[in-house]
């Protein structure tokens, strides 16, 4: 038709380019020891969305003593995702938890620094490897009360540096009603303390974002259960935890909200998490560092 230039062809080009490049996405799990962080790393990789890549993770999980990253390349319908999950040692075991966030914030900032150093080179790589943490999943212990001072300190620091999604850990120790009231109390804590977790209200770009993200904000922190064993339930193989009341299926929304967490991270908000990391958190870091070196 008259006047139609076909600019929309650029969409196909973007798609082809994105498929060629693939996506790099980095998640970090943080929280006190024993809350199921290492188990959750395995749950993420074993969960049903990557049926094709049956991973062998049968050995028992040792206690995590240092920061360690696991990377898997996942390919679906021609889209390549290089997913890295960084596991952290639990903190809060000591009597004195002063500065227990230092190694974690140190790691996050180190990745920003590496990216910055690549970016300011005169001859830059065409593609700078991205090890920046795009999302930090913070495990809140299932006390059923409210956030503890240590969680508050951690969340305040983290949320200024990185996207943070808090979760209620080991939610199977709470009833559905307890999870709900705990969630409300945590949301109230976060509001009164002005801790902005992901998806941050101030970055909603339009009414559609606001509608979608409001629903997510209402469900955060997700009440999650982690598991790395499969069980047979009515002839189906499911990832779950065996208890005396039966199997808690991690992929079943009637049992826990792990699917909401996974979908947010890996399906619906992956690119947004990357964009906010680059445009907001990394940008803050970059500005601070460059100001520093110009003084
Ligand atoms: P981490 O210290 O945070 O890495 O915790 P681990 O993943 O090592 O788990 C500590 C223990 O808690 C292990 O025995 C796990 O099997 C168990 N565990 C992990 N996730 C859950 C959960 O969601 N519910 C329950 N009941 N136990 C869990
Ligand atoms: Mg661990």
PDB file of C-alpha atoms and ligand atoms in Angstrom:
ATOM      1  CA  UNK A   1       0.000   0.000   0.000  1.00  0.00           C
ATOM      2  CA  UNK A   2       0.952   3.591  -0.518  1.00  0.00           C
ATOM      3  CA  UNK A   3       3.394   4.898   2.052  1.00  0.00           C
ATOM      4  CA  UNK A   4       4.304   1.535   3.494  1.00  0.00           C
ATOM      5  CA  UNK A   5       8.056   1.302   3.708  1.00  0.00           C
ATOM      6  CA  UNK A   6       8.358  -1.968   5.586  1.00  0.00           C
ATOM      7  CA  UNK A   7      10.240  -0.731   8.604  1.00  0.00           C
ATOM      8  CA  UNK A   8       8.786  -3.629  10.567  1.00  0.00           C
ATOM      9  CA  UNK A   9      11.268  -5.900   8.795  1.00  0.00           C
ATOM     10  CA  UNK A  10      13.722  -4.708  11.414  1.00  0.00           C
ATOM     11  CA  UNK A  11      11.889  -6.905  13.910  1.00  0.00           C
ATOM     12  CA  UNK A  12      12.947 -10.028  12.037  1.00  0.00           C
ATOM     13  CA  UNK A  13      16.497  -8.749  11.872  1.00  0.00           C
ATOM     14  CA  UNK A  14      16.537  -8.151  15.615  1.00  0.00           C
ATOM     15  CA  UNK A  15      15.170 -11.612  16.200  1.00  0.00           C
ATOM     16  CA  UNK A  16      17.761 -13.280  13.981  1.00  0.00           C
ATOM     17  CA  UNK A  17      20.534 -11.294  15.616  1.00  0.00           C
ATOM     18  CA  UNK A  18      19.322 -12.163  19.115  1.00  0.00           C
ATOM     19  CA  UNK A  19      19.134 -15.826  18.190  1.00  0.00           C
ATOM     20  CA  UNK A  20      22.651 -15.755  16.783  1.00  0.00           C
ATOM     21  CA  UNK A  21      24.074 -13.965  19.794  1.00  0.00           C
ATOM     22  CA  UNK A  22      22.164 -15.927  22.380  1.00  0.00           C
ATOM     23  CA  UNK A  23      21.421 -14.624  25.829  1.00  0.00           C
ATOM     24  CA  UNK A  24      23.620 -14.524  28.884  1.00  0.00           C
ATOM     25  CA  UNK A  25      21.773 -14.458  32.144  1.00  0.00           C
ATOM     26  CA  UNK A  26      23.218 -14.549  35.629  1.00  0.00           C
ATOM     27  CA  UNK A  27      21.401 -15.252  38.843  1.00  0.00           C
ATOM     28  CA  UNK A  28      22.776 -15.286  42.379  1.00  0.00           C
ATOM     29  CA  UNK A  29      21.260 -16.912  45.458  1.00  0.00           C
ATOM     30  CA  UNK A  30      21.828 -15.284  48.832  1.00  0.00           C
ATOM     31  CA  UNK A  31      20.674 -16.054  52.371  1.00  0.00           C
ATOM     32  CA  UNK A  32      21.504 -17.733  55.626  1.00  0.00           C
ATOM     33  CA  UNK A  33      22.870 -21.245  55.452  1.00  0.00           C
ATOM     34  CA  UNK A  34      20.446 -24.140  55.520  1.00  0.00           C
ATOM     35  CA  UNK A  35      17.621 -22.299  53.755  1.00  0.00           C
ATOM     36  CA  UNK A  36      17.861 -24.344  50.589  1.00  0.00           C
ATOM     37  CA  UNK A  37      19.909 -22.121  48.286  1.00  0.00           C
ATOM     38  CA  UNK A  38      22.077 -24.868  46.825  1.00  0.00           C
ATOM     39  CA  UNK A  39      19.030 -27.077  46.446  1.00  0.00           C
ATOM     40  CA  UNK A  40      17.247 -24.265  44.595  1.00  0.00           C
ATOM     41  CA  UNK A  41      20.114 -23.974  42.111  1.00  0.00           C
ATOM     42  CA  UNK A  42      19.569 -27.623  41.237  1.00  0.00           C
ATOM     43  CA  UNK A  43      15.795 -27.185  41.204  1.00  0.00           C
ATOM     44  CA  UNK A  44      16.157 -24.429  38.633  1.00  0.00           C
ATOM     45  CA  UNK A  45      18.322 -26.529  36.366  1.00  0.00           C
ATOM     46  CA  UNK A  46      16.295 -29.698  36.798  1.00  0.00           C
ATOM     47  CA  UNK A  47      12.889 -28.128  36.478  1.00  0.00           C
ATOM     48  CA  UNK A  48      10.699 -29.196  33.640  1.00  0.00           C
ATOM     49  CA  UNK A  49      11.265 -26.323  31.275  1.00  0.00           C
ATOM     50  CA  UNK A  50      14.486 -27.921  30.124  1.00  0.00           C
ATOM     51  CA  UNK A  51      13.171 -31.420  29.627  1.00  0.00           C
ATOM     52  CA  UNK A  52      15.703 -31.875  26.864  1.00  0.00           C
ATOM     53  CA  UNK A  53      18.744 -31.330  29.019  1.00  0.00           C
ATOM     54  CA  UNK A  54      18.450 -33.997  31.676  1.00  0.00           C
ATOM     55  CA  UNK A  55      21.188 -33.023  34.060  1.00  0.00           C
ATOM     56  CA  UNK A  56      22.868 -35.449  36.333  1.00  0.00           C
ATOM     57  CA  UNK A  57      22.816 -33.946  39.798  1.00  0.00           C
ATOM     58  CA  UNK A  58      22.205 -36.971  41.953  1.00  0.00           C
ATOM     59  CA  UNK A  59      24.980 -36.523  44.478  1.00  0.00           C
ATOM     60  CA  UNK A  60      24.066 -34.988  47.853  1.00  0.00           C
ATOM     61  CA  UNK A  61      24.656 -31.279  48.156  1.00  0.00           C
ATOM     62  CA  UNK A  62      27.685 -30.399  50.247  1.00  0.00           C
ATOM     63  CA  UNK A  63      27.661 -27.307  52.407  1.00  0.00           C
ATOM     64  CA  UNK A  64      28.611 -24.314  50.324  1.00  0.00           C
ATOM     65  CA  UNK A  65      31.907 -22.911  51.513  1.00  0.00           C
ATOM     66  CA  UNK A  66      32.741 -20.390  48.827  1.00  0.00           C
ATOM     67  CA  UNK A  67      31.088 -18.491  46.025  1.00  0.00           C
ATOM     68  CA  UNK A  68      30.672 -20.846  43.129  1.00  0.00           C
ATOM     69  CA  UNK A  69      28.993 -20.590  39.775  1.00  0.00           C
ATOM     70  CA  UNK A  70      27.317 -23.240  37.672  1.00  0.00           C
ATOM     71  CA  UNK A  71      26.726 -22.545  33.993  1.00  0.00           C
ATOM     72  CA  UNK A  72      24.582 -24.452  31.562  1.00  0.00           C
ATOM     73  CA  UNK A  73      23.780 -23.619  27.999  1.00  0.00           C
ATOM     74  CA  UNK A  74      20.151 -24.246  27.335  1.00  0.00           C
ATOM     75  CA  UNK A  75      18.763 -24.277  23.836  1.00  0.00           C
ATOM     76  CA  UNK A  76      15.107 -24.133  22.927  1.00  0.00           C
ATOM     77  CA  UNK A  77      13.637 -23.506  19.491  1.00  0.00           C
ATOM     78  CA  UNK A  78      16.935 -22.108  18.277  1.00  0.00           C
ATOM     79  CA  UNK A  79      17.289 -19.700  21.185  1.00  0.00           C
ATOM     80  CA  UNK A  80      20.453 -20.171  23.181  1.00  0.00           C
ATOM     81  CA  UNK A  81      20.525 -19.189  26.837  1.00  0.00           C
ATOM     82  CA  UNK A  82      23.721 -19.304  28.819  1.00  0.00           C
ATOM     83  CA  UNK A  83      22.383 -19.477  32.340  1.00  0.00           C
ATOM     84  CA  UNK A  84      24.764 -19.060  35.239  1.00  0.00           C
ATOM     85  CA  UNK A  85      23.700 -19.410  38.837  1.00  0.00           C
ATOM     86  CA  UNK A  86      26.102 -18.278  41.525  1.00  0.00           C
ATOM     87  CA  UNK A  87      25.728 -20.004  44.844  1.00  0.00           C
ATOM     88  CA  UNK A  88      26.989 -18.266  47.960  1.00  0.00           C
ATOM     89  CA  UNK A  89      27.981 -19.619  51.349  1.00  0.00           C
ATOM     90  CA  UNK A  90      25.369 -19.005  53.992  1.00  0.00           C
ATOM     91  CA  UNK A  91      25.951 -16.150  56.350  1.00  0.00           C
ATOM     92  CA  UNK A  92      24.507 -15.572  59.749  1.00  0.00           C
ATOM     93  CA  UNK A  93      26.141 -18.570  61.375  1.00  0.00           C
ATOM     94  CA  UNK A  94      28.506 -16.387  63.317  1.00  0.00           C
ATOM     95  CA  UNK A  95      27.652 -14.596  66.528  1.00  0.00           C
ATOM     96  CA  UNK A  96      28.966 -11.454  64.934  1.00  0.00           C
ATOM     97  CA  UNK A  97      27.443 -10.957  61.503  1.00  0.00           C
ATOM     98  CA  UNK A  98      29.048  -7.581  61.001  1.00  0.00           C
ATOM     99  CA  UNK A  99      29.864  -7.049  57.335  1.00  0.00           C
ATOM    100  CA  UNK A 100      28.766 -10.529  56.314  1.00  0.00           C
ATOM    101  CA  UNK A 101      27.466  -8.918  53.104  1.00  0.00           C
ATOM    102  CA  UNK A 102      30.972  -7.797  52.098  1.00  0.00           C
ATOM    103  CA  UNK A 103      31.944 -10.871  50.043  1.00  0.00           C
ATOM    104  CA  UNK A 104      28.606 -10.855  48.250  1.00  0.00           C
ATOM    105  CA  UNK A 105      28.558  -7.151  47.415  1.00  0.00           C
ATOM    106  CA  UNK A 106      32.245  -7.504  46.604  1.00  0.00           C
ATOM    107  CA  UNK A 107      31.487 -10.146  43.998  1.00  0.00           C
ATOM    108  CA  UNK A 108      28.662  -8.109  42.457  1.00  0.00           C
ATOM    109  CA  UNK A 109      30.819  -4.984  42.201  1.00  0.00           C
ATOM    110  CA  UNK A 110      33.750  -6.958  40.854  1.00  0.00           C
ATOM    111  CA  UNK A 111      31.615  -8.047  37.905  1.00  0.00           C
ATOM    112  CA  UNK A 112      30.621  -4.415  37.235  1.00  0.00           C
ATOM    113  CA  UNK A 113      34.288  -3.466  37.428  1.00  0.00           C
ATOM    114  CA  UNK A 114      35.305  -6.149  34.927  1.00  0.00           C
ATOM    115  CA  UNK A 115      32.653  -4.976  32.502  1.00  0.00           C
ATOM    116  CA  UNK A 116      33.738  -1.367  32.950  1.00  0.00           C
ATOM    117  CA  UNK A 117      37.378  -2.214  32.327  1.00  0.00           C
ATOM    118  CA  UNK A 118      36.429  -3.903  29.056  1.00  0.00           C
ATOM    119  CA  UNK A 119      34.186  -1.037  28.059  1.00  0.00           C
ATOM    120  CA  UNK A 120      36.790   1.678  28.516  1.00  0.00           C
ATOM    121  CA  UNK A 121      39.466  -0.059  26.457  1.00  0.00           C
ATOM    122  CA  UNK A 122      40.353   1.764  23.270  1.00  0.00           C
ATOM    123  CA  UNK A 123      39.909  -1.386  21.235  1.00  0.00           C
ATOM    124  CA  UNK A 124      36.809  -2.892  22.696  1.00  0.00           C
ATOM    125  CA  UNK A 125      35.615  -6.407  22.113  1.00  0.00           C
ATOM    126  CA  UNK A 126      32.542  -6.447  19.961  1.00  0.00           C
ATOM    127  CA  UNK A 127      30.858  -8.469  22.581  1.00  0.00           C
ATOM    128  CA  UNK A 128      31.828  -7.920  26.190  1.00  0.00           C
ATOM    129  CA  UNK A 129      31.289 -11.104  28.186  1.00  0.00           C
ATOM    130  CA  UNK A 130      28.613 -10.330  30.738  1.00  0.00           C
ATOM    131  CA  UNK A 131      29.127 -11.814  34.178  1.00  0.00           C
ATOM    132  CA  UNK A 132      27.128  -9.121  35.952  1.00  0.00           C
ATOM    133  CA  UNK A 133      24.485 -10.421  38.342  1.00  0.00           C
ATOM    134  CA  UNK A 134      21.125  -9.721  36.737  1.00  0.00           C
ATOM    135  CA  UNK A 135      19.077 -10.912  39.641  1.00  0.00           C
ATOM    136  CA  UNK A 136      19.773 -11.797  43.224  1.00  0.00           C
ATOM    137  CA  UNK A 137      17.304 -14.160  44.863  1.00  0.00           C
ATOM    138  CA  UNK A 138      17.258 -13.457  48.593  1.00  0.00           C
ATOM    139  CA  UNK A 139      16.111 -16.273  50.887  1.00  0.00           C
ATOM    140  CA  UNK A 140      14.055 -15.167  53.881  1.00  0.00           C
ATOM    141  CA  UNK A 141      13.835 -17.789  56.646  1.00  0.00           C
ATOM    142  CA  UNK A 142      10.272 -19.076  57.196  1.00  0.00           C
ATOM    143  CA  UNK A 143       9.857 -17.621  60.674  1.00  0.00           C
ATOM    144  CA  UNK A 144       6.278 -16.546  60.025  1.00  0.00           C
ATOM    145  CA  UNK A 145       6.911 -13.284  61.883  1.00  0.00           C
ATOM    146  CA  UNK A 146       8.583 -10.506  59.934  1.00  0.00           C
ATOM    147  CA  UNK A 147      11.964  -9.592  58.479  1.00  0.00           C
ATOM    148  CA  UNK A 148      14.857  -9.885  60.916  1.00  0.00           C
ATOM    149  CA  UNK A 149      17.322  -7.011  61.360  1.00  0.00           C
ATOM    150  CA  UNK A 150      19.978  -8.992  59.460  1.00  0.00           C
ATOM    151  CA  UNK A 151      17.627  -9.534  56.491  1.00  0.00           C
ATOM    152  CA  UNK A 152      16.766  -5.846  56.513  1.00  0.00           C
ATOM    153  CA  UNK A 153      20.406  -4.779  56.470  1.00  0.00           C
ATOM    154  CA  UNK A 154      21.170  -7.193  53.668  1.00  0.00           C
ATOM    155  CA  UNK A 155      18.157  -6.252  51.576  1.00  0.00           C
ATOM    156  CA  UNK A 156      18.842  -2.547  51.964  1.00  0.00           C
ATOM    157  CA  UNK A 157      22.383  -2.922  50.718  1.00  0.00           C
ATOM    158  CA  UNK A 158      21.616  -5.400  47.968  1.00  0.00           C
ATOM    159  CA  UNK A 159      18.638  -3.552  46.526  1.00  0.00           C
ATOM    160  CA  UNK A 160      20.788  -0.485  45.913  1.00  0.00           C
ATOM    161  CA  UNK A 161      23.308  -2.499  43.935  1.00  0.00           C
ATOM    162  CA  UNK A 162      21.409  -5.208  42.083  1.00  0.00           C
ATOM    163  CA  UNK A 163      17.890  -6.435  41.238  1.00  0.00           C
ATOM    164  CA  UNK A 164      16.607  -8.376  44.235  1.00  0.00           C
ATOM    165  CA  UNK A 165      13.755 -10.851  44.358  1.00  0.00           C
ATOM    166  CA  UNK A 166      13.080 -12.034  47.914  1.00  0.00           C
ATOM    167  CA  UNK A 167      11.560 -15.465  48.470  1.00  0.00           C
ATOM    168  CA  UNK A 168      10.165 -17.224  51.528  1.00  0.00           C
ATOM    169  CA  UNK A 169      12.515 -20.198  51.833  1.00  0.00           C
ATOM    170  CA  UNK A 170      11.436 -23.722  52.775  1.00  0.00           C
ATOM    171  CA  UNK A 171       7.819 -22.651  52.547  1.00  0.00           C
ATOM    172  CA  UNK A 172       6.670 -26.214  53.210  1.00  0.00           C
ATOM    173  CA  UNK A 173       7.233 -25.491  56.887  1.00  0.00           C
ATOM    174  CA  UNK A 174       4.364 -22.972  56.822  1.00  0.00           C
ATOM    175  CA  UNK A 175       0.664 -23.533  56.126  1.00  0.00           C
ATOM    176  CA  UNK A 176      -0.886 -21.719  53.179  1.00  0.00           C
ATOM    177  CA  UNK A 177      -2.463 -19.197  55.580  1.00  0.00           C
ATOM    178  CA  UNK A 178       0.818 -18.638  57.381  1.00  0.00           C
ATOM    179  CA  UNK A 179       2.608 -18.041  54.077  1.00  0.00           C
ATOM    180  CA  UNK A 180       0.022 -15.438  53.120  1.00  0.00           C
ATOM    181  CA  UNK A 181       0.193 -13.486  56.357  1.00  0.00           C
ATOM    182  CA  UNK A 182       3.998 -13.726  56.409  1.00  0.00           C
ATOM    183  CA  UNK A 183       4.102 -12.402  52.867  1.00  0.00           C
ATOM    184  CA  UNK A 184       1.894  -9.439  53.813  1.00  0.00           C
ATOM    185  CA  UNK A 185       4.097  -8.637  56.786  1.00  0.00           C
ATOM    186  CA  UNK A 186       7.255  -8.756  54.706  1.00  0.00           C
ATOM    187  CA  UNK A 187       5.646  -6.521  52.073  1.00  0.00           C
ATOM    188  CA  UNK A 188       4.706  -4.091  54.845  1.00  0.00           C
ATOM    189  CA  UNK A 189       8.292  -4.156  56.182  1.00  0.00           C
ATOM    190  CA  UNK A 190       9.719  -3.478  52.741  1.00  0.00           C
ATOM    191  CA  UNK A 191       7.311  -0.597  52.170  1.00  0.00           C
ATOM    192  CA  UNK A 192       7.957   1.149  55.457  1.00  0.00           C
ATOM    193  CA  UNK A 193      11.721   0.724  55.048  1.00  0.00           C
ATOM    194  CA  UNK A 194      11.605   1.947  51.416  1.00  0.00           C
ATOM    195  CA  UNK A 195      13.387  -1.166  50.165  1.00  0.00           C
ATOM    196  CA  UNK A 196      12.668  -1.417  46.439  1.00  0.00           C
ATOM    197  CA  UNK A 197      12.787  -5.010  45.293  1.00  0.00           C
ATOM    198  CA  UNK A 198      12.331  -6.127  41.690  1.00  0.00           C
ATOM    199  CA  UNK A 199      10.155  -5.257  39.737  1.00  0.00           C
ATOM    200  CA  UNK A 200      10.648  -1.706  40.999  1.00  0.00           C
ATOM    201  CA  UNK A 201       7.582   0.536  40.629  1.00  0.00           C
ATOM    202  CA  UNK A 202       9.675   3.454  39.410  1.00  0.00           C
ATOM    203  CA  UNK A 203      10.792   1.505  36.323  1.00  0.00           C
ATOM    204  CA  UNK A 204       7.335   0.585  35.044  1.00  0.00           C
ATOM    205  CA  UNK A 205       7.304   2.225  31.647  1.00  0.00           C
ATOM    206  CA  UNK A 206       3.630   2.252  30.864  1.00  0.00           C
ATOM    207  CA  UNK A 207       0.216   1.193  32.060  1.00  0.00           C
ATOM    208  CA  UNK A 208       0.720  -2.353  30.779  1.00  0.00           C
ATOM    209  CA  UNK A 209       3.909  -2.774  32.780  1.00  0.00           C
ATOM    210  CA  UNK A 210       2.117  -1.378  35.771  1.00  0.00           C
ATOM    211  CA  UNK A 211      -0.763  -3.815  35.514  1.00  0.00           C
ATOM    212  CA  UNK A 212       1.454  -6.851  34.973  1.00  0.00           C
ATOM    213  CA  UNK A 213       4.076  -5.896  37.540  1.00  0.00           C
ATOM    214  CA  UNK A 214       1.513  -4.952  40.191  1.00  0.00           C
ATOM    215  CA  UNK A 215       0.265  -8.514  40.103  1.00  0.00           C
ATOM    216  CA  UNK A 216       3.813  -9.763  40.572  1.00  0.00           C
ATOM    217  CA  UNK A 217       4.548  -7.269  43.347  1.00  0.00           C
ATOM    218  CA  UNK A 218       1.483  -8.550  45.137  1.00  0.00           C
ATOM    219  CA  UNK A 219       2.899 -12.106  45.149  1.00  0.00           C
ATOM    220  CA  UNK A 220       6.464 -11.258  46.142  1.00  0.00           C
ATOM    221  CA  UNK A 221       8.095 -12.745  48.195  1.00  0.00           C
ATOM    222  CA  UNK A 222       7.179 -16.030  46.502  1.00  0.00           C
ATOM    223  CA  UNK A 223       6.852 -18.934  48.907  1.00  0.00           C
ATOM    224  CA  UNK A 224       9.190 -21.526  47.408  1.00  0.00           C
ATOM    225  CA  UNK A 225      10.164 -25.101  48.043  1.00  0.00           C
ATOM    226  CA  UNK A 226      13.298 -26.602  46.545  1.00  0.00           C
ATOM    227  CA  UNK A 227      14.002 -30.198  45.628  1.00  0.00           C
ATOM    228  CA  UNK A 228      16.450 -32.110  43.500  1.00  0.00           C
ATOM    229  CA  UNK A 229      14.892 -35.573  43.584  1.00  0.00           C
ATOM    230  CA  UNK A 230      12.273 -36.981  41.297  1.00  0.00           C
ATOM    231  CA  UNK A 231       9.366 -39.061  42.562  1.00  0.00           C
ATOM    232  CA  UNK A 232       6.676 -41.059  40.891  1.00  0.00           C
ATOM    233  CA  UNK A 233       3.205 -39.530  41.474  1.00  0.00           C
ATOM    234  CA  UNK A 234       0.283 -41.196  39.682  1.00  0.00           C
ATOM    235  CA  UNK A 235       2.630 -42.492  37.036  1.00  0.00           C
ATOM    236  CA  UNK A 236       4.248 -39.106  36.469  1.00  0.00           C
ATOM    237  CA  UNK A 237       7.814 -38.268  37.365  1.00  0.00           C
ATOM    238  CA  UNK A 238       7.805 -35.081  39.431  1.00  0.00           C
ATOM    239  CA  UNK A 239      10.452 -33.009  41.114  1.00  0.00           C
ATOM    240  CA  UNK A 240       9.513 -32.868  44.772  1.00  0.00           C
ATOM    241  CA  UNK A 241      10.114 -33.460  48.448  1.00  0.00           C
ATOM    242  CA  UNK A 242       8.872 -36.516  50.210  1.00  0.00           C
ATOM    243  CA  UNK A 243       7.199 -35.844  53.546  1.00  0.00           C
ATOM    244  CA  UNK A 244       5.019 -37.947  55.792  1.00  0.00           C
ATOM    245  CA  UNK A 245       1.982 -36.230  54.284  1.00  0.00           C
ATOM    246  CA  UNK A 246       2.996 -37.048  50.743  1.00  0.00           C
ATOM    247  CA  UNK A 247       5.071 -35.510  47.994  1.00  0.00           C
ATOM    248  CA  UNK A 248       5.379 -31.736  47.791  1.00  0.00           C
ATOM    249  CA  UNK A 249       5.691 -31.047  44.087  1.00  0.00           C
ATOM    250  CA  UNK A 250       7.860 -28.036  43.367  1.00  0.00           C
ATOM    251  CA  UNK A 251       6.315 -27.458  39.941  1.00  0.00           C
ATOM    252  CA  UNK A 252       2.763 -27.525  41.269  1.00  0.00           C
ATOM    253  CA  UNK A 253       1.362 -24.086  42.069  1.00  0.00           C
ATOM    254  CA  UNK A 254      -1.043 -25.653  44.534  1.00  0.00           C
ATOM    255  CA  UNK A 255       2.006 -26.750  46.528  1.00  0.00           C
ATOM    256  CA  UNK A 256       4.412 -23.827  46.210  1.00  0.00           C
ATOM    257  CA  UNK A 257       5.313 -20.813  44.112  1.00  0.00           C
ATOM    258  CA  UNK A 258       8.578 -22.009  42.625  1.00  0.00           C
ATOM    259  CA  UNK A 259       6.980 -21.873  39.133  1.00  0.00           C
ATOM    260  CA  UNK A 260       6.243 -18.164  39.609  1.00  0.00           C
ATOM    261  CA  UNK A 261       9.850 -17.467  40.510  1.00  0.00           C
ATOM    262  CA  UNK A 262      11.189 -19.459  37.575  1.00  0.00           C
ATOM    263  CA  UNK A 263       8.802 -17.871  35.105  1.00  0.00           C
ATOM    264  CA  UNK A 264       9.627 -14.375  36.299  1.00  0.00           C
ATOM    265  CA  UNK A 265      13.362 -14.923  36.000  1.00  0.00           C
ATOM    266  CA  UNK A 266      13.646 -17.025  32.908  1.00  0.00           C
ATOM    267  CA  UNK A 267      10.483 -16.438  30.932  1.00  0.00           C
ATOM    268  CA  UNK A 268       8.678 -13.170  31.401  1.00  0.00           C
ATOM    269  CA  UNK A 269      11.286 -10.750  32.770  1.00  0.00           C
ATOM    270  CA  UNK A 270      14.682 -11.979  31.613  1.00  0.00           C
ATOM    271  CA  UNK A 271      15.347  -9.101  29.230  1.00  0.00           C
ATOM    272  CA  UNK A 272      13.930  -6.529  31.628  1.00  0.00           C
ATOM    273  CA  UNK A 273      16.224  -7.767  34.408  1.00  0.00           C
ATOM    274  CA  UNK A 274      19.161  -7.423  32.026  1.00  0.00           C
ATOM    275  CA  UNK A 275      18.085  -3.945  30.936  1.00  0.00           C
ATOM    276  CA  UNK A 276      17.694  -2.651  34.485  1.00  0.00           C
ATOM    277  CA  UNK A 277      21.019  -4.170  35.439  1.00  0.00           C
ATOM    278  CA  UNK A 278      22.723  -2.382  32.566  1.00  0.00           C
ATOM    279  CA  UNK A 279      20.843   0.918  32.570  1.00  0.00           C
ATOM    280  CA  UNK A 280      20.426   1.448  36.290  1.00  0.00           C
ATOM    281  CA  UNK A 281      22.680  -0.617  38.523  1.00  0.00           C
ATOM    282  CA  UNK A 282      25.723  -0.785  36.268  1.00  0.00           C
ATOM    283  CA  UNK A 283      25.227   2.846  35.292  1.00  0.00           C
ATOM    284  CA  UNK A 284      25.259   3.885  38.982  1.00  0.00           C
ATOM    285  CA  UNK A 285      28.454   1.947  39.444  1.00  0.00           C
ATOM    286  CA  UNK A 286      30.039   3.422  36.339  1.00  0.00           C
ATOM    287  CA  UNK A 287      29.205   7.004  37.294  1.00  0.00           C
ATOM    288  CA  UNK A 288      30.614   6.557  40.815  1.00  0.00           C
ATOM    289  CA  UNK A 289      33.802   4.974  39.548  1.00  0.00           C
ATOM    290  CA  UNK A 290      34.441   7.526  36.842  1.00  0.00           C
ATOM    291  CA  UNK A 291      33.746  10.420  39.228  1.00  0.00           C
ATOM    292  CA  UNK A 292      36.173   8.884  41.684  1.00  0.00           C
ATOM    293  CA  UNK A 293      38.965   8.643  39.173  1.00  0.00           C
ATOM    294  CA  UNK A 294      38.462  12.223  37.990  1.00  0.00           C
ATOM    295  CA  UNK A 295      39.057  13.724  41.423  1.00  0.00           C
TER     296      UNK A 295
HETATM  297  P1  LIG B   1      21.866 -23.832  51.743  1.00  0.00           P
HETATM  298  O1  LIG B   1      22.757 -23.864  52.938  1.00  0.00           O
HETATM  299  O2  LIG B   1      21.002 -22.614  51.763  1.00  0.00           O
HETATM  300  O3  LIG B   1      22.590 -24.009  50.458  1.00  0.00           O
HETATM  301  O4  LIG B   1      20.845 -25.059  51.908  1.00  0.00           O
HETATM  302  P2  LIG B   1      20.892 -26.496  51.196  1.00  0.00           P
HETATM  303  O5  LIG B   1      20.368 -26.398  49.825  1.00  0.00           O
HETATM  304  O6  LIG B   1      22.223 -27.084  51.406  1.00  0.00           O
HETATM  305  O7  LIG B   1      19.779 -27.273  52.038  1.00  0.00           O
HETATM  306  C1  LIG B   1      19.909 -27.527  53.419  1.00  0.00           C
HETATM  307  C2  LIG B   1      18.945 -28.655  53.799  1.00  0.00           C
HETATM  308  O8  LIG B   1      17.595 -28.226  53.641  1.00  0.00           O
HETATM  309  C3  LIG B   1      19.083 -29.908  52.936  1.00  0.00           C
HETATM  310  O9  LIG B   1      18.901 -31.028  53.759  1.00  0.00           O
HETATM  311  C4  LIG B   1      17.951 -29.782  51.941  1.00  0.00           C
HETATM  312  O10 LIG B   1      17.499 -31.039  51.474  1.00  0.00           O
HETATM  313  C5  LIG B   1      16.895 -29.090  52.758  1.00  0.00           C
HETATM  314  N1  LIG B   1      15.992 -28.250  51.947  1.00  0.00           N
HETATM  315  C6  LIG B   1      16.304 -27.521  50.867  1.00  0.00           C
HETATM  316  N2  LIG B   1      15.219 -26.882  50.379  1.00  0.00           N
HETATM  317  C7  LIG B   1      14.188 -27.222  51.193  1.00  0.00           C
HETATM  318  C8  LIG B   1      12.794 -26.891  51.219  1.00  0.00           C
HETATM  319  O11 LIG B   1      12.278 -26.135  50.397  1.00  0.00           O
HETATM  320  N3  LIG B   1      12.032 -27.465  52.206  1.00  0.00           N
HETATM  321  C9  LIG B   1      12.575 -28.289  53.140  1.00  0.00           C
HETATM  322  N4  LIG B   1      11.766 -28.812  54.049  1.00  0.00           N
HETATM  323  N5  LIG B   1      13.871 -28.615  53.141  1.00  0.00           N
HETATM  324  C10 LIG B   1      14.683 -28.093  52.195  1.00  0.00           C
HETATM  325 MG1  LIG B   2      24.617 -24.074  50.056  1.00  0.00          MG
END
